[in-house]
CSV table of C-alpha atoms in Angstrom, one decimal:
chain,number,residue,atom,x,y,z
A,1,MET,CA,-41.2,61.1,75.1
A,2,MET,CA,-42.9,60.6,72.0
A,3,SER,CA,-44.1,63.6,70.1
A,4,ARG,CA,-48.0,64.0,68.5
A,5,THR,CA,-46.7,63.1,65.1
A,6,SER,CA,-44.3,60.1,66.1
A,7,ARG,CA,-47.1,58.7,68.1
A,8,PHE,CA,-49.9,58.3,64.8
A,9,ALA,CA,-46.6,57.8,62.2
A,10,THR,CA,-45.9,54.7,64.5
A,11,LEU,CA,-50.4,54.2,64.9
A,12,PHE,CA,-50.5,54.2,61.5
A,13,ALA,CA,-47.8,52.1,60.8
A,14,GLY,CA,-49.0,49.7,62.8
A,15,LEU,CA,-52.2,50.3,61.3
A,16,PHE,CA,-51.6,49.9,57.3
A,17,LEU,CA,-49.2,46.6,57.4
A,18,ALA,CA,-52.0,45.3,59.5
A,19,PHE,CA,-54.5,45.9,56.5
A,20,SER,CA,-52.0,44.7,54.2
A,21,MET,CA,-51.0,41.9,55.0
A,22,VAL,CA,-54.7,41.1,54.5
A,23,ALA,CA,-55.1,42.3,50.3
A,24,ILE,CA,-51.0,42.1,49.5
A,25,ASP,CA,-50.9,40.5,46.0
A,26,HIS,CA,-50.1,36.7,46.2
A,27,ALA,CA,-47.4,36.8,43.4
A,28,GLU,CA,-45.6,38.4,45.6
A,29,ALA,CA,-46.2,37.0,48.7
A,30,ARG,CA,-45.6,33.3,47.1
A,31,ARG,CA,-41.4,35.3,45.4
A,32,GLY,CA,-38.5,33.9,47.1
A,33,GLY,CA,-37.0,37.7,47.7
A,34,SER,CA,-33.7,38.0,47.2
A,35,PHE,CA,-31.7,35.0,47.6
A,36,GLY,CA,-28.4,33.6,46.1
A,37,SER,CA,-24.2,34.4,45.8
A,38,ARG,CA,-23.1,37.2,43.9
A,39,GLY,CA,-19.3,35.8,44.9
A,40,THR,CA,-17.0,39.7,46.6
A,41,ARG,CA,-20.6,41.1,45.2
A,42,THR,CA,-23.3,39.1,47.0
A,43,PHE,CA,-23.5,42.6,50.0
A,44,GLN,CA,-23.2,45.1,47.2
A,45,SER,CA,-25.7,46.4,44.9
A,46,ALA,CA,-24.7,46.0,41.3
A,47,PRO,CA,-24.8,49.0,38.7
A,48,PRO,CA,-28.2,50.0,37.7
A,49,THR,CA,-29.3,49.5,33.6
A,50,ARG,CA,-31.7,50.5,31.0
A,51,THR,CA,-33.4,47.9,32.3
A,52,ALA,CA,-33.7,48.0,35.9
A,53,PRO,CA,-32.7,51.4,36.6
A,54,ALA,CA,-33.7,52.1,39.9
A,55,PRO,CA,-31.1,50.9,42.7
A,56,THR,CA,-31.2,47.2,43.4
A,57,ALA,CA,-31.1,46.2,47.2
A,58,PRO,CA,-27.7,43.7,48.1
A,59,VAL,CA,-28.8,40.2,48.1
A,60,GLU,CA,-31.0,39.3,51.6
A,61,ARG,CA,-30.4,35.4,51.7
A,62,SER,CA,-27.3,34.0,51.3
A,63,MET,CA,-24.4,31.1,51.8
A,64,THR,CA,-21.7,33.5,51.5
A,65,PRO,CA,-20.1,35.1,54.3
A,66,ASN,CA,-20.4,38.9,55.3
A,67,THR,CA,-16.5,39.6,55.4
A,68,GLY,CA,-17.9,44.1,55.7
A,69,VAL,CA,-16.0,44.6,52.8
A,70,ASN,CA,-17.4,48.0,53.4
A,71,SER,CA,-16.9,48.7,56.8
A,72,ALA,CA,-14.5,50.5,56.6
A,73,ALA,CA,-17.0,53.4,54.7
A,74,ARG,CA,-19.8,52.6,57.5
A,75,GLN,CA,-17.5,53.9,61.2
A,76,PRO,CA,-18.9,56.5,61.7
A,77,GLN,CA,-17.1,60.3,61.2
A,78,ALA,CA,-16.6,62.6,64.2
A,79,GLY,CA,-18.0,66.0,64.6
A,80,PRO,CA,-21.6,67.1,64.6
A,81,GLN,CA,-24.3,65.0,62.1
A,82,ARG,CA,-27.2,65.3,60.8
A,83,PRO,CA,-29.6,63.1,62.3
A,84,GLY,CA,-29.9,60.5,60.0
A,85,PHE,CA,-34.1,59.3,58.3
A,86,MET,CA,-33.5,55.5,60.2
A,87,SER,CA,-33.4,58.1,63.1
A,88,GLY,CA,-36.5,60.4,62.6
A,89,PHE,CA,-39.8,59.9,60.8
A,90,GLY,CA,-38.6,56.7,59.4
A,91,GLY,CA,-37.3,54.8,63.0
A,92,THR,CA,-41.1,54.9,64.2
A,93,MET,CA,-42.9,53.5,61.3
A,94,MET,CA,-40.4,50.8,61.6
A,95,ARG,CA,-41.8,50.7,65.8
A,96,GLY,CA,-45.0,50.7,64.0
A,97,LEU,CA,-44.5,48.3,61.3
A,98,LEU,CA,-43.7,45.4,64.1
A,99,ILE,CA,-46.9,46.6,65.2
A,100,GLY,CA,-48.1,46.3,62.6
A,101,GLY,CA,-46.5,42.8,62.5
A,102,LEU,CA,-48.5,41.7,65.5
A,103,ILE,CA,-51.7,43.2,64.7
A,104,GLY,CA,-51.4,41.1,61.3
A,105,LEU,CA,-51.0,38.0,63.3
A,106,LEU,CA,-54.3,38.6,65.3
A,107,LEU,CA,-56.4,39.6,62.3
A,108,GLY,CA,-55.3,36.3,60.6
A,109,GLN,CA,-56.9,34.8,62.9
A,110,GLY,CA,-59.3,36.1,64.7
A,111,PHE,CA,-61.1,38.1,61.6
A,112,GLY,CA,-59.5,36.6,58.2
A,113,GLY,CA,-62.4,38.3,56.5
A,114,LEU,CA,-61.7,42.4,57.2
A,115,ALA,CA,-60.1,42.3,53.7
A,116,GLY,CA,-64.0,43.7,52.0
A,117,MET,CA,-65.0,46.8,51.3
A,118,PHE,CA,-64.7,48.0,55.2
A,119,GLY,CA,-60.7,46.8,54.8
A,120,PHE,CA,-60.7,49.1,51.2
A,121,LEU,CA,-62.2,51.9,52.1
A,122,LEU,CA,-59.4,52.1,55.9
A,123,GLN,CA,-57.0,51.2,53.5
A,124,ALA,CA,-57.4,54.5,51.1
A,125,LEU,CA,-57.2,57.0,53.8
A,126,LEU,CA,-54.4,55.2,55.1
A,127,ILE,CA,-52.3,55.6,52.4
A,128,GLY,CA,-54.0,59.1,52.1
A,129,GLY,CA,-52.1,60.0,55.6
A,130,ALA,CA,-49.4,58.2,54.9
A,131,ILE,CA,-48.3,60.9,51.5
A,132,MET,CA,-48.9,62.9,53.4
A,133,LEU,CA,-46.7,62.9,56.1
A,134,ALA,CA,-44.3,62.0,53.6
A,135,ILE,CA,-44.1,65.4,51.5
A,136,ARG,CA,-43.9,66.9,56.0
A,137,PHE,CA,-41.0,65.2,57.0
A,138,PHE,CA,-39.7,65.7,53.0
A,139,ARG,CA,-40.4,69.4,53.0
A,140,SER,CA,-38.6,69.9,56.5
A,141,GLN,CA,-35.5,67.9,55.3
A,142,ALA,CA,-35.1,69.9,51.7
A,143,ALA,CA,-35.1,73.1,54.1
A,144,ARG,CA,-32.6,72.6,56.5
A,145,GLY,CA,-30.6,72.1,53.1
A,146,PRO,CA,-29.4,70.4,50.0
A,147,ALA,CA,-27.7,67.0,50.3
A,148,PRO,CA,-25.0,65.7,48.9
A,149,ALA,CA,-24.3,64.4,45.3
A,150,LEU,CA,-23.6,61.1,45.0
A,151,ALA,CA,-19.9,60.7,44.0
A,152,GLY,CA,-19.2,59.3,40.3
A,153,ALA,CA,-23.2,59.0,39.0
A,154,GLY,CA,-23.2,58.3,35.4
A,155,GLY,CA,-25.3,57.7,32.6
A,156,ALA,CA,-25.4,54.2,31.3
A,157,GLN,CA,-24.5,53.3,28.0
A,158,ALA,CA,-27.2,52.3,25.6
A,159,SER,CA,-25.4,49.9,23.1
A,160,ARG,CA,-22.3,48.6,23.6
A,161,PHE,CA,-20.8,46.4,26.0
A,162,GLU,CA,-17.3,47.7,28.3
A,163,ASN,CA,-14.9,46.1,29.3
A,164,ARG,CA,-13.7,48.0,32.9
A,165,ALA,CA,-10.7,46.4,33.7
A,166,THR,CA,-8.5,47.1,30.3
A,167,GLY,CA,-11.5,50.1,28.9
A,168,GLN,CA,-11.5,49.1,25.6
A,169,GLN,CA,-15.4,48.9,24.2
A,170,THR,CA,-17.3,46.2,21.9
A,171,ALA,CA,-20.2,47.3,19.8
A,172,GLY,CA,-23.7,45.8,20.6
A,173,SER,CA,-24.2,43.6,17.9
A,174,PHE,CA,-26.1,41.1,20.2
A,175,SER,CA,-30.0,39.9,19.3
A,176,ILE,CA,-30.6,39.0,22.4
A,177,PRO,CA,-33.5,42.1,22.0
A,178,GLY,CA,-33.0,44.7,24.2
A,179,PHE,CA,-29.7,43.6,25.4
A,180,GLY,CA,-27.1,47.0,25.9
A,181,GLY,CA,-24.3,47.6,27.9
A,182,GLY,CA,-25.1,48.5,32.1
A,183,SER,CA,-23.1,51.3,33.8
A,184,GLY,CA,-20.1,50.1,35.8
A,185,GLY,CA,-18.3,52.2,38.4
A,186,GLY,CA,-15.1,50.8,40.6
A,187,SER,CA,-16.1,48.4,43.4
A,188,PRO,CA,-14.4,48.2,47.5
A,189,ALA,CA,-13.7,44.1,45.3
A,190,ALA,CA,-12.1,45.7,42.6
A,191,ALA,CA,-8.3,44.6,44.0
A,192,VAL,CA,-10.1,40.3,44.1
A,193,SER,CA,-12.2,40.0,40.5
A,194,GLU,CA,-12.1,41.5,37.3
A,195,GLU,CA,-13.6,42.9,34.2
A,196,ILE,CA,-14.9,40.5,31.6
A,197,THR,CA,-16.6,40.4,28.1
A,198,LEU,CA,-19.4,38.4,27.4
A,199,ALA,CA,-19.5,36.5,24.3
A,200,GLN,CA,-22.8,36.4,21.9
A,201,SER,CA,-22.8,33.1,23.3
A,202,ASP,CA,-22.9,33.6,26.8
A,203,LEU,CA,-26.6,35.9,26.6
A,204,ASP,CA,-27.6,32.8,24.7
A,205,ALA,CA,-27.0,31.1,27.5
A,206,PHE,CA,-28.4,33.1,30.1
A,207,GLN,CA,-31.5,33.6,28.2
A,208,GLN,CA,-32.1,30.0,27.3
A,209,LEU,CA,-31.7,29.8,31.5
A,210,LEU,CA,-33.8,31.9,32.3
A,211,THR,CA,-36.6,29.9,30.2
A,212,ASP,CA,-34.9,26.5,31.3
A,213,VAL,CA,-35.1,27.5,35.5
A,214,GLN,CA,-38.4,28.9,35.5
A,215,GLU,CA,-40.2,25.8,33.7
A,216,ALA,CA,-38.3,23.3,35.6
A,217,PHE,CA,-39.2,25.7,38.8
A,218,GLY,CA,-43.5,25.4,37.2
A,219,ARG,CA,-42.8,22.1,36.4
A,220,GLU,CA,-40.5,21.2,39.7
A,221,ASP,CA,-38.5,19.3,38.6
A,222,HIS,CA,-35.7,19.0,41.1
A,223,ALA,CA,-33.4,16.9,38.7
A,224,ALA,CA,-33.4,20.3,36.1
A,225,LEU,CA,-33.0,22.9,38.8
A,226,ARG,CA,-29.5,21.4,39.9
A,227,ARG,CA,-29.1,20.8,35.9
A,228,ALA,CA,-29.6,25.1,35.3
A,229,THR,CA,-29.0,26.8,39.1
A,230,THR,CA,-26.1,26.4,42.1
A,231,PRO,CA,-26.4,23.9,44.8
A,232,GLU,CA,-27.3,26.9,46.9
A,233,MET,CA,-30.5,28.3,44.3
A,234,VAL,CA,-31.1,24.4,44.6
A,235,SER,CA,-31.5,24.3,48.1
A,236,TYR,CA,-33.9,28.3,48.0
A,237,LEU,CA,-36.0,27.4,45.1
A,238,SER,CA,-36.5,23.6,46.6
A,239,GLU,CA,-37.8,25.3,49.6
A,240,GLU,CA,-40.3,27.1,48.2
A,241,LEU,CA,-41.6,24.3,45.6
A,242,ALA,CA,-42.1,22.6,49.9
A,243,ASP,CA,-44.3,24.8,51.0
A,244,ASN,CA,-46.1,25.0,48.1
A,245,ALA,CA,-46.7,21.4,48.6
A,246,GLN,CA,-47.6,21.9,52.2
A,247,LYS,CA,-50.4,23.7,51.6
A,248,GLY,CA,-52.1,22.4,48.7
A,249,LEU,CA,-50.9,24.6,46.3
A,250,ARG,CA,-48.8,24.3,42.7
A,251,ASN,CA,-47.0,27.5,41.0
A,252,GLU,CA,-46.5,27.0,37.3
A,253,VAL,CA,-45.0,29.2,35.0
A,254,SER,CA,-45.0,28.8,31.7
A,255,ASP,CA,-44.5,31.0,28.1
A,256,ILE,CA,-41.5,32.9,29.6
A,257,THR,CA,-40.5,35.6,26.8
A,258,LEU,CA,-37.9,37.8,27.2
A,259,LEU,CA,-38.4,41.3,26.3
A,260,GLN,CA,-35.8,43.2,27.8
A,261,ALA,CA,-32.1,42.8,29.6
A,262,ASP,CA,-29.5,44.5,30.2
A,263,ILE,CA,-25.2,43.1,31.7
A,264,ALA,CA,-25.2,45.4,35.2
A,265,GLU,CA,-21.4,43.7,35.7
A,266,SER,CA,-19.2,40.7,34.8
A,267,TRP,CA,-16.5,39.9,36.4
A,268,ARG,CA,-14.2,36.9,37.3
A,269,GLU,CA,-13.0,35.8,40.6
A,270,ASP,CA,-9.6,33.4,40.2
A,271,ASP,CA,-11.3,31.0,38.4
A,272,ARG,CA,-15.3,31.9,38.4
A,273,ASP,CA,-17.2,34.5,35.8
A,274,TYR,CA,-19.6,35.7,37.4
A,275,ALA,CA,-22.2,38.0,35.4
A,276,THR,CA,-25.6,40.1,36.5
A,277,ALA,CA,-28.6,40.2,34.0
A,278,ALA,CA,-31.3,42.9,34.6
A,279,LEU,CA,-34.5,40.5,33.4
A,280,ARG,CA,-37.2,42.1,31.7
A,281,TYR,CA,-39.9,39.8,31.3
A,282,GLU,CA,-43.1,38.0,30.1
A,283,SER,CA,-44.8,34.5,32.0
A,284,ARG,CA,-48.3,33.2,32.8
A,285,ASP,CA,-47.9,32.6,36.3
A,286,VAL,CA,-50.2,31.0,38.6
A,287,MET,CA,-51.5,29.5,41.9
A,288,ARG,CA,-53.3,25.9,41.9
A,289,GLU,CA,-55.0,24.1,43.9
A,290,ARG,CA,-52.6,20.8,43.5
A,291,ALA,CA,-56.2,18.7,44.6
A,292,SER,CA,-58.5,20.4,42.1
A,293,GLY,CA,-56.7,22.2,39.7
A,294,LYS,CA,-58.5,25.6,40.5
A,295,VAL,CA,-56.3,28.8,39.9
A,296,VAL,CA,-56.6,30.4,43.2
A,297,GLU,CA,-54.1,33.1,42.3
A,298,GLY,CA,-53.4,35.2,38.8
A,299,ASP,CA,-54.5,35.2,35.0
A,300,GLU,CA,-53.4,31.8,33.5
A,301,GLY,CA,-55.3,33.4,30.1
A,302,HIS,CA,-53.3,37.3,30.7
A,303,PRO,CA,-49.6,37.3,31.0
A,304,THR,CA,-48.0,39.0,33.5
A,305,GLU,CA,-44.1,40.9,33.7
A,306,THR,CA,-42.2,41.1,36.4
A,307,THR,CA,-38.2,42.4,36.3
A,308,GLU,CA,-35.8,41.3,38.3
A,309,LEU,CA,-31.8,40.6,38.1
A,310,TRP,CA,-30.0,37.1,37.8
A,311,THR,CA,-26.4,36.7,38.2
A,312,PHE,CA,-24.7,33.9,36.2
A,313,THR,CA,-21.4,31.8,37.1
A,314,ARG,CA,-19.8,29.1,35.5
A,315,GLN,CA,-16.2,27.7,37.2
A,316,ASN,CA,-13.3,26.9,34.6
A,317,GLY,CA,-15.5,27.7,31.1
A,318,SER,CA,-17.5,25.1,31.7
A,319,SER,CA,-21.3,26.1,31.5
A,320,TRP,CA,-22.7,29.1,33.3
A,321,LYS,CA,-26.1,28.5,36.5
A,322,LEU,CA,-28.3,30.6,38.1
A,323,SER,CA,-27.2,32.0,41.0
A,324,ALA,CA,-28.8,34.1,42.9
A,325,ILE,CA,-32.3,36.3,42.1
A,326,GLN,CA,-32.8,39.9,43.1
A,327,GLN,CA,-36.1,41.6,42.8
A,328,ALA,CA,-36.0,45.0,40.9
């Protein structure tokens, strides 16, 4: 039988999601999430960098088969285990989110105007309750003892690129704003891939692709997208464009300016090279009605800032193409 705390957590999560769905920022809603392919590292997290220091979730949607490289590490170990986060408070929160999804659908269809002052005040109260519950949870976890330290943790190199396969370093003489070396570390795919060093021409190509892909998406230029991205990425981006068109909307992206970037990792698999870069950039990103041209989301007078991980690939030394995007 669920405890009173568990029942409250479930109810809170459901209500919070229901009301947040009404007031969600459309700029986030129209993002496609994390999708594409990073070769054998598709389902691994990219190393953190100065531009994207927080851990980044692996790719969510991909046509790359998940071979389960890390399956051995996920096998349960013998002996008593401390209850995990998802089996305690997090589990009840997840159940609440599922319930909240149903409530959000009902509210979206029956009470579309609920995102007024009442909704704002209720969300403020719910967020306060969430903070209190989180504090209580982490205090109880801290009382049980400190968590084990992460193995192999280390700082990112600020101004050097390192070939981790050879241990050689190259001074950071690149002119792209903020480009520096990312932190490395071994990966389960090391047996089938080798680290590579990038040249200035490679980094220039990445910066150009950032602009080309964004502008082609804003123009709904499928031919340009095919030249700049892999077939898998074309399918995902075309799907998003079709969804916008069905809603009578058009996503315009212009004035892209790279602010800071880091190479998280670069490697070779057989005859194909990969490079994952953390990119922080500005752009004018607005959603317009197709018929009237009216801006329904975003501010065309002010650029917005975005940080993402972009993975690029090339085969047999051909031109680089975008193969994956991850939200940082």
